[in-house]
Amino acid sequence: MLIDFAVAFLIAYLANPLLNWLERGRVKRGLGVFFVVLAFMALLGLAGVLLATVSAQLITLLQKLPDQIGTLGDTLDRLTSWLSGLGIPGLGDTRAQLIEAAQKYVQNLGENLMPILQRGLSSTGSILSGLLSIGGSWGSCC
């Protein structure tokens, strides 16, 4: 109940200047409240969709990142041959060390970030449903 009150207070606090501006433009306060609540719900929906889309794309990126290490190996081969051609010595083990470091980094990134993103995707729906239930209870009481 305290969270509902805090969210309602925040919405009212943020919406009051906009409602005052609408009243100066000869829009009745009740209609202005309707428009503000509608705009607030649209912004929440848009934020939820954007969060879900970005999280899903990050998960896809993290799943495809290990395949890109093979491309890194080809690039490192060209780079080491170019640097060796310039006369820079000691690049024999550099390729293997860089690829190993990149593989460890990608593995750690996947192990640590994937669960967070997946929880974020599942919690986005629960956050939006919670906000809609707050809005539903607000609409039924007023």
mmCIF file with all atom_site columns, C-alpha atoms in Angstrom:
data_model
loop_
_atom_site.group_PDB
_atom_site.id
_atom_site.type_symbol
_atom_site.label_atom_id
_atom_site.label_alt_id
_atom_site.label_comp_id
_atom_site.label_asym_id
_atom_site.label_entity_id
_atom_site.label_seq_id
_atom_site.pdbx_PDB_ins_code
_atom_site.Cartn_x
_atom_site.Cartn_y
_atom_site.Cartn_z
_atom_site.occupancy
_atom_site.B_iso_or_equiv
_atom_site.pdbx_formal_charge
_atom_site.auth_seq_id
_atom_site.auth_comp_id
_atom_site.auth_asym_id
_atom_site.auth_atom_id
_atom_site.pdbx_PDB_model_num
ATOM 1   C CA . MET A 1 1   ? 0.000   0.000   0.000   1.00 0.00 ? 1   MET A CA 1
ATOM 2   C CA . LEU A 1 2   ? 2.897   2.339   0.738   1.00 0.00 ? 2   LEU A CA 1
ATOM 3   C CA . ILE A 1 3   ? 4.354   1.735   -2.720  1.00 0.00 ? 3   ILE A CA 1
ATOM 4   C CA . ASP A 1 4   ? 0.998   2.519   -4.327  1.00 0.00 ? 4   ASP A CA 1
ATOM 5   C CA . PHE A 1 5   ? 0.851   5.772   -2.391  1.00 0.00 ? 5   PHE A CA 1
ATOM 6   C CA . ALA A 1 6   ? 4.425   6.708   -3.330  1.00 0.00 ? 6   ALA A CA 1
ATOM 7   C CA . VAL A 1 7   ? 3.816   6.022   -7.035  1.00 0.00 ? 7   VAL A CA 1
ATOM 8   C CA . ALA A 1 8   ? 0.550   7.978   -6.974  1.00 0.00 ? 8   ALA A CA 1
ATOM 9   C CA . PHE A 1 9   ? 2.234   10.898  -5.212  1.00 0.00 ? 9   PHE A CA 1
ATOM 10  C CA . LEU A 1 10  ? 5.081   10.906  -7.742  1.00 0.00 ? 10  LEU A CA 1
ATOM 11  C CA . ILE A 1 11  ? 2.680   10.874  -10.674 1.00 0.00 ? 11  ILE A CA 1
ATOM 12  C CA . ALA A 1 12  ? 0.597   13.684  -9.161  1.00 0.00 ? 12  ALA A CA 1
ATOM 13  C CA . TYR A 1 13  ? 3.698   15.731  -8.367  1.00 0.00 ? 13  TYR A CA 1
ATOM 14  C CA . LEU A 1 14  ? 5.054   15.374  -11.898 1.00 0.00 ? 14  LEU A CA 1
ATOM 15  C CA . ALA A 1 15  ? 1.686   15.831  -13.604 1.00 0.00 ? 15  ALA A CA 1
ATOM 16  C CA . ASN A 1 16  ? 0.523   18.957  -11.732 1.00 0.00 ? 16  ASN A CA 1
ATOM 17  C CA . PRO A 1 17  ? 2.544   21.515  -13.775 1.00 0.00 ? 17  PRO A CA 1
ATOM 18  C CA . LEU A 1 18  ? 1.336   19.937  -17.001 1.00 0.00 ? 18  LEU A CA 1
ATOM 19  C CA . LEU A 1 19  ? -2.248  19.972  -15.769 1.00 0.00 ? 19  LEU A CA 1
ATOM 20  C CA . ASN A 1 20  ? -1.945  23.638  -14.773 1.00 0.00 ? 20  ASN A CA 1
ATOM 21  C CA . TRP A 1 21  ? -0.608  24.427  -18.243 1.00 0.00 ? 21  TRP A CA 1
ATOM 22  C CA . LEU A 1 22  ? -3.506  22.556  -19.855 1.00 0.00 ? 22  LEU A CA 1
ATOM 23  C CA . GLU A 1 23  ? -5.994  24.449  -17.661 1.00 0.00 ? 23  GLU A CA 1
ATOM 24  C CA . ARG A 1 24  ? -4.528  27.746  -18.837 1.00 0.00 ? 24  ARG A CA 1
ATOM 25  C CA . GLY A 1 25  ? -5.172  26.478  -22.366 1.00 0.00 ? 25  GLY A CA 1
ATOM 26  C CA . ARG A 1 26  ? -8.874  26.033  -21.457 1.00 0.00 ? 26  ARG A CA 1
ATOM 27  C CA . VAL A 1 27  ? -8.791  22.231  -21.062 1.00 0.00 ? 27  VAL A CA 1
ATOM 28  C CA . LYS A 1 28  ? -10.870 21.024  -18.133 1.00 0.00 ? 28  LYS A CA 1
ATOM 29  C CA . ARG A 1 29  ? -8.868  19.404  -15.349 1.00 0.00 ? 29  ARG A CA 1
ATOM 30  C CA . GLY A 1 30  ? -10.635 16.032  -15.625 1.00 0.00 ? 30  GLY A CA 1
ATOM 31  C CA . LEU A 1 31  ? -9.890  15.772  -19.324 1.00 0.00 ? 31  LEU A CA 1
ATOM 32  C CA . GLY A 1 32  ? -6.327  16.914  -18.679 1.00 0.00 ? 32  GLY A CA 1
ATOM 33  C CA . VAL A 1 33  ? -5.895  14.169  -16.056 1.00 0.00 ? 33  VAL A CA 1
ATOM 34  C CA . PHE A 1 34  ? -7.118  11.639  -18.608 1.00 0.00 ? 34  PHE A CA 1
ATOM 35  C CA . PHE A 1 35  ? -4.572  12.845  -21.187 1.00 0.00 ? 35  PHE A CA 1
ATOM 36  C CA . VAL A 1 36  ? -1.728  12.918  -18.673 1.00 0.00 ? 36  VAL A CA 1
ATOM 37  C CA . VAL A 1 37  ? -2.471  9.392   -17.421 1.00 0.00 ? 37  VAL A CA 1
ATOM 38  C CA . LEU A 1 38  ? -2.762  8.178   -21.008 1.00 0.00 ? 38  LEU A CA 1
ATOM 39  C CA . ALA A 1 39  ? 0.579   9.788   -21.906 1.00 0.00 ? 39  ALA A CA 1
ATOM 40  C CA . PHE A 1 40  ? 2.193   8.327   -18.757 1.00 0.00 ? 40  PHE A CA 1
ATOM 41  C CA . MET A 1 41  ? 0.980   4.817   -19.601 1.00 0.00 ? 41  MET A CA 1
ATOM 42  C CA . ALA A 1 42  ? 2.195   5.220   -23.195 1.00 0.00 ? 42  ALA A CA 1
ATOM 43  C CA . LEU A 1 43  ? 5.648   6.261   -21.958 1.00 0.00 ? 43  LEU A CA 1
ATOM 44  C CA . LEU A 1 44  ? 5.790   3.294   -19.583 1.00 0.00 ? 44  LEU A CA 1
ATOM 45  C CA . GLY A 1 45  ? 4.773   0.936   -22.368 1.00 0.00 ? 45  GLY A CA 1
ATOM 46  C CA . LEU A 1 46  ? 7.370   2.412   -24.701 1.00 0.00 ? 46  LEU A CA 1
ATOM 47  C CA . ALA A 1 47  ? 10.067  2.127   -22.035 1.00 0.00 ? 47  ALA A CA 1
ATOM 48  C CA . GLY A 1 48  ? 9.117   -1.516  -21.426 1.00 0.00 ? 48  GLY A CA 1
ATOM 49  C CA . VAL A 1 49  ? 9.219   -2.363  -25.125 1.00 0.00 ? 49  VAL A CA 1
ATOM 50  C CA . LEU A 1 50  ? 12.571  -0.629  -25.553 1.00 0.00 ? 50  LEU A CA 1
ATOM 51  C CA . LEU A 1 51  ? 14.028  -2.378  -22.514 1.00 0.00 ? 51  LEU A CA 1
ATOM 52  C CA . ALA A 1 52  ? 12.846  -5.767  -23.721 1.00 0.00 ? 52  ALA A CA 1
ATOM 53  C CA . THR A 1 53  ? 14.161  -5.157  -27.249 1.00 0.00 ? 53  THR A CA 1
ATOM 54  C CA . VAL A 1 54  ? 17.584  -3.986  -26.090 1.00 0.00 ? 54  VAL A CA 1
ATOM 55  C CA . SER A 1 55  ? 17.886  -6.865  -23.618 1.00 0.00 ? 55  SER A CA 1
ATOM 56  C CA . ALA A 1 56  ? 16.951  -9.414  -26.278 1.00 0.00 ? 56  ALA A CA 1
ATOM 57  C CA . GLN A 1 57  ? 19.479  -7.943  -28.706 1.00 0.00 ? 57  GLN A CA 1
ATOM 58  C CA . LEU A 1 58  ? 22.198  -7.998  -26.041 1.00 0.00 ? 58  LEU A CA 1
ATOM 59  C CA . ILE A 1 59  ? 21.444  -11.659 -25.340 1.00 0.00 ? 59  ILE A CA 1
ATOM 60  C CA . THR A 1 60  ? 21.720  -12.430 -29.068 1.00 0.00 ? 60  THR A CA 1
ATOM 61  C CA . LEU A 1 61  ? 25.002  -10.511 -29.239 1.00 0.00 ? 61  LEU A CA 1
ATOM 62  C CA . LEU A 1 62  ? 26.427  -12.412 -26.288 1.00 0.00 ? 62  LEU A CA 1
ATOM 63  C CA . GLN A 1 63  ? 25.410  -15.717 -27.871 1.00 0.00 ? 63  GLN A CA 1
ATOM 64  C CA . LYS A 1 64  ? 27.093  -14.845 -31.188 1.00 0.00 ? 64  LYS A CA 1
ATOM 65  C CA . LEU A 1 65  ? 30.202  -13.293 -29.656 1.00 0.00 ? 65  LEU A CA 1
ATOM 66  C CA . PRO A 1 66  ? 32.181  -16.562 -29.373 1.00 0.00 ? 66  PRO A CA 1
ATOM 67  C CA . ASP A 1 67  ? 31.824  -17.056 -33.142 1.00 0.00 ? 67  ASP A CA 1
ATOM 68  C CA . GLN A 1 68  ? 33.399  -13.668 -33.694 1.00 0.00 ? 68  GLN A CA 1
ATOM 69  C CA . ILE A 1 69  ? 36.596  -14.788 -31.974 1.00 0.00 ? 69  ILE A CA 1
ATOM 70  C CA . GLY A 1 70  ? 37.398  -16.814 -35.096 1.00 0.00 ? 70  GLY A CA 1
ATOM 71  C CA . THR A 1 71  ? 37.262  -13.582 -37.066 1.00 0.00 ? 71  THR A CA 1
ATOM 72  C CA . LEU A 1 72  ? 39.544  -12.049 -34.458 1.00 0.00 ? 72  LEU A CA 1
ATOM 73  C CA . GLY A 1 73  ? 42.056  -14.828 -35.145 1.00 0.00 ? 73  GLY A CA 1
ATOM 74  C CA . ASP A 1 74  ? 42.093  -14.015 -38.870 1.00 0.00 ? 74  ASP A CA 1
ATOM 75  C CA . THR A 1 75  ? 42.543  -10.332 -38.141 1.00 0.00 ? 75  THR A CA 1
ATOM 76  C CA . LEU A 1 76  ? 45.365  -11.062 -35.699 1.00 0.00 ? 76  LEU A CA 1
ATOM 77  C CA . ASP A 1 77  ? 47.080  -13.257 -38.310 1.00 0.00 ? 77  ASP A CA 1
ATOM 78  C CA . ARG A 1 78  ? 47.045  -10.397 -40.816 1.00 0.00 ? 78  ARG A CA 1
ATOM 79  C CA . LEU A 1 79  ? 48.196  -7.911  -38.168 1.00 0.00 ? 79  LEU A CA 1
ATOM 80  C CA . THR A 1 80  ? 51.078  -10.074 -36.916 1.00 0.00 ? 80  THR A CA 1
ATOM 81  C CA . SER A 1 81  ? 52.261  -10.807 -40.465 1.00 0.00 ? 81  SER A CA 1
ATOM 82  C CA . TRP A 1 82  ? 52.145  -7.072  -41.254 1.00 0.00 ? 82  TRP A CA 1
ATOM 83  C CA . LEU A 1 83  ? 54.036  -6.194  -38.064 1.00 0.00 ? 83  LEU A CA 1
ATOM 84  C CA . SER A 1 84  ? 56.563  -8.982  -38.683 1.00 0.00 ? 84  SER A CA 1
ATOM 85  C CA . GLY A 1 85  ? 57.056  -7.573  -42.170 1.00 0.00 ? 85  GLY A CA 1
ATOM 86  C CA . LEU A 1 86  ? 57.930  -4.254  -40.568 1.00 0.00 ? 86  LEU A CA 1
ATOM 87  C CA . GLY A 1 87  ? 60.624  -6.020  -38.536 1.00 0.00 ? 87  GLY A CA 1
ATOM 88  C CA . ILE A 1 88  ? 58.942  -6.108  -35.116 1.00 0.00 ? 88  ILE A CA 1
ATOM 89  C CA . PRO A 1 89  ? 60.181  -9.262  -33.322 1.00 0.00 ? 89  PRO A CA 1
ATOM 90  C CA . GLY A 1 90  ? 58.511  -11.450 -30.664 1.00 0.00 ? 90  GLY A CA 1
ATOM 91  C CA . LEU A 1 91  ? 54.990  -11.760 -32.037 1.00 0.00 ? 91  LEU A CA 1
ATOM 92  C CA . GLY A 1 92  ? 54.899  -15.561 -32.184 1.00 0.00 ? 92  GLY A CA 1
ATOM 93  C CA . ASP A 1 93  ? 52.782  -16.255 -29.085 1.00 0.00 ? 93  ASP A CA 1
ATOM 94  C CA . THR A 1 94  ? 50.858  -12.993 -29.140 1.00 0.00 ? 94  THR A CA 1
ATOM 95  C CA . ARG A 1 95  ? 48.046  -14.348 -31.315 1.00 0.00 ? 95  ARG A CA 1
ATOM 96  C CA . ALA A 1 96  ? 47.395  -17.336 -29.053 1.00 0.00 ? 96  ALA A CA 1
ATOM 97  C CA . GLN A 1 97  ? 47.532  -15.212 -25.908 1.00 0.00 ? 97  GLN A CA 1
ATOM 98  C CA . LEU A 1 98  ? 45.126  -12.607 -27.290 1.00 0.00 ? 98  LEU A CA 1
ATOM 99  C CA . ILE A 1 99  ? 42.639  -15.215 -28.491 1.00 0.00 ? 99  ILE A CA 1
ATOM 100 C CA . GLU A 1 100 ? 42.774  -17.025 -25.142 1.00 0.00 ? 100 GLU A CA 1
ATOM 101 C CA . ALA A 1 101 ? 42.230  -13.755 -23.273 1.00 0.00 ? 101 ALA A CA 1
ATOM 102 C CA . ALA A 1 102 ? 39.318  -12.838 -25.556 1.00 0.00 ? 102 ALA A CA 1
ATOM 103 C CA . GLN A 1 103 ? 37.728  -16.269 -25.061 1.00 0.00 ? 103 GLN A CA 1
ATOM 104 C CA . LYS A 1 104 ? 38.000  -15.977 -21.269 1.00 0.00 ? 104 LYS A CA 1
ATOM 105 C CA . TYR A 1 105 ? 36.569  -12.463 -21.371 1.00 0.00 ? 105 TYR A CA 1
ATOM 106 C CA . VAL A 1 106 ? 33.611  -13.501 -23.540 1.00 0.00 ? 106 VAL A CA 1
ATOM 107 C CA . GLN A 1 107 ? 32.966  -16.555 -21.377 1.00 0.00 ? 107 GLN A CA 1
ATOM 108 C CA . ASN A 1 108 ? 33.011  -14.480 -18.174 1.00 0.00 ? 108 ASN A CA 1
ATOM 109 C CA . LEU A 1 109 ? 30.849  -11.824 -19.781 1.00 0.00 ? 109 LEU A CA 1
ATOM 110 C CA . GLY A 1 110 ? 28.332  -14.418 -20.904 1.00 0.00 ? 110 GLY A CA 1
ATOM 111 C CA . GLU A 1 111 ? 28.263  -16.158 -17.536 1.00 0.00 ? 111 GLU A CA 1
ATOM 112 C CA . ASN A 1 112 ? 27.802  -12.921 -15.612 1.00 0.00 ? 112 ASN A CA 1
ATOM 113 C CA . LEU A 1 113 ? 25.641  -10.806 -17.909 1.00 0.00 ? 113 LEU A CA 1
ATOM 114 C CA . MET A 1 114 ? 23.273  -13.371 -19.461 1.00 0.00 ? 114 MET A CA 1
ATOM 115 C CA . PRO A 1 115 ? 21.415  -14.200 -16.216 1.00 0.00 ? 115 PRO A CA 1
ATOM 116 C CA . ILE A 1 116 ? 21.024  -10.514 -15.428 1.00 0.00 ? 116 ILE A CA 1
ATOM 117 C CA . LEU A 1 117 ? 19.585  -9.785  -18.862 1.00 0.00 ? 117 LEU A CA 1
ATOM 118 C CA . GLN A 1 118 ? 17.262  -12.779 -18.735 1.00 0.00 ? 118 GLN A CA 1
ATOM 119 C CA . ARG A 1 119 ? 16.012  -11.729 -15.293 1.00 0.00 ? 119 ARG A CA 1
ATOM 120 C CA . GLY A 1 120 ? 15.549  -8.221  -16.655 1.00 0.00 ? 120 GLY A CA 1
ATOM 121 C CA . LEU A 1 121 ? 13.446  -9.534  -19.506 1.00 0.00 ? 121 LEU A CA 1
ATOM 122 C CA . SER A 1 122 ? 11.230  -11.541 -17.181 1.00 0.00 ? 122 SER A CA 1
ATOM 123 C CA . SER A 1 123 ? 10.991  -8.728  -14.633 1.00 0.00 ? 123 SER A CA 1
ATOM 124 C CA . THR A 1 124 ? 10.026  -6.174  -17.296 1.00 0.00 ? 124 THR A CA 1
ATOM 125 C CA . GLY A 1 125 ? 6.729   -7.952  -17.695 1.00 0.00 ? 125 GLY A CA 1
ATOM 126 C CA . SER A 1 126 ? 6.158   -8.141  -13.952 1.00 0.00 ? 126 SER A CA 1
ATOM 127 C CA . ILE A 1 127 ? 7.029   -4.450  -13.502 1.00 0.00 ? 127 ILE A CA 1
ATOM 128 C CA . LEU A 1 128 ? 4.626   -3.422  -16.249 1.00 0.00 ? 128 LEU A CA 1
ATOM 129 C CA . SER A 1 129 ? 1.879   -5.645  -14.895 1.00 0.00 ? 129 SER A CA 1
ATOM 130 C CA . GLY A 1 130 ? 2.469   -4.183  -11.425 1.00 0.00 ? 130 GLY A CA 1
ATOM 131 C CA . LEU A 1 131 ? 2.221   -0.646  -12.756 1.00 0.00 ? 131 LEU A CA 1
ATOM 132 C CA . LEU A 1 132 ? -0.917  -1.515  -14.678 1.00 0.00 ? 132 LEU A CA 1
ATOM 133 C CA . SER A 1 133 ? -2.443  -3.007  -11.543 1.00 0.00 ? 133 SER A CA 1
ATOM 134 C CA . ILE A 1 134 ? -1.610  0.212   -9.675  1.00 0.00 ? 134 ILE A CA 1
ATOM 135 C CA . GLY A 1 135 ? -3.274  2.141   -12.475 1.00 0.00 ? 135 GLY A CA 1
ATOM 136 C CA . GLY A 1 136 ? -6.233  -0.233  -12.392 1.00 0.00 ? 136 GLY A CA 1
ATOM 137 C CA . SER A 1 137 ? -6.686  0.165   -8.659  1.00 0.00 ? 137 SER A CA 1
ATOM 138 C CA . TRP A 1 138 ? -6.330  3.953   -9.040  1.00 0.00 ? 138 TRP A CA 1
ATOM 139 C CA . GLY A 1 139 ? -8.975  3.983   -11.749 1.00 0.00 ? 139 GLY A CA 1
ATOM 140 C CA . SER A 1 140 ? -11.392 1.886   -9.704  1.00 0.00 ? 140 SER A CA 1
ATOM 141 C CA . CYS A 1 141 ? -11.126 4.047   -6.602  1.00 0.00 ? 141 CYS A CA 1
ATOM 142 C CA . CYS A 1 142 ? -11.549 7.436   -8.291  1.00 0.00 ? 142 CYS A CA 1
#
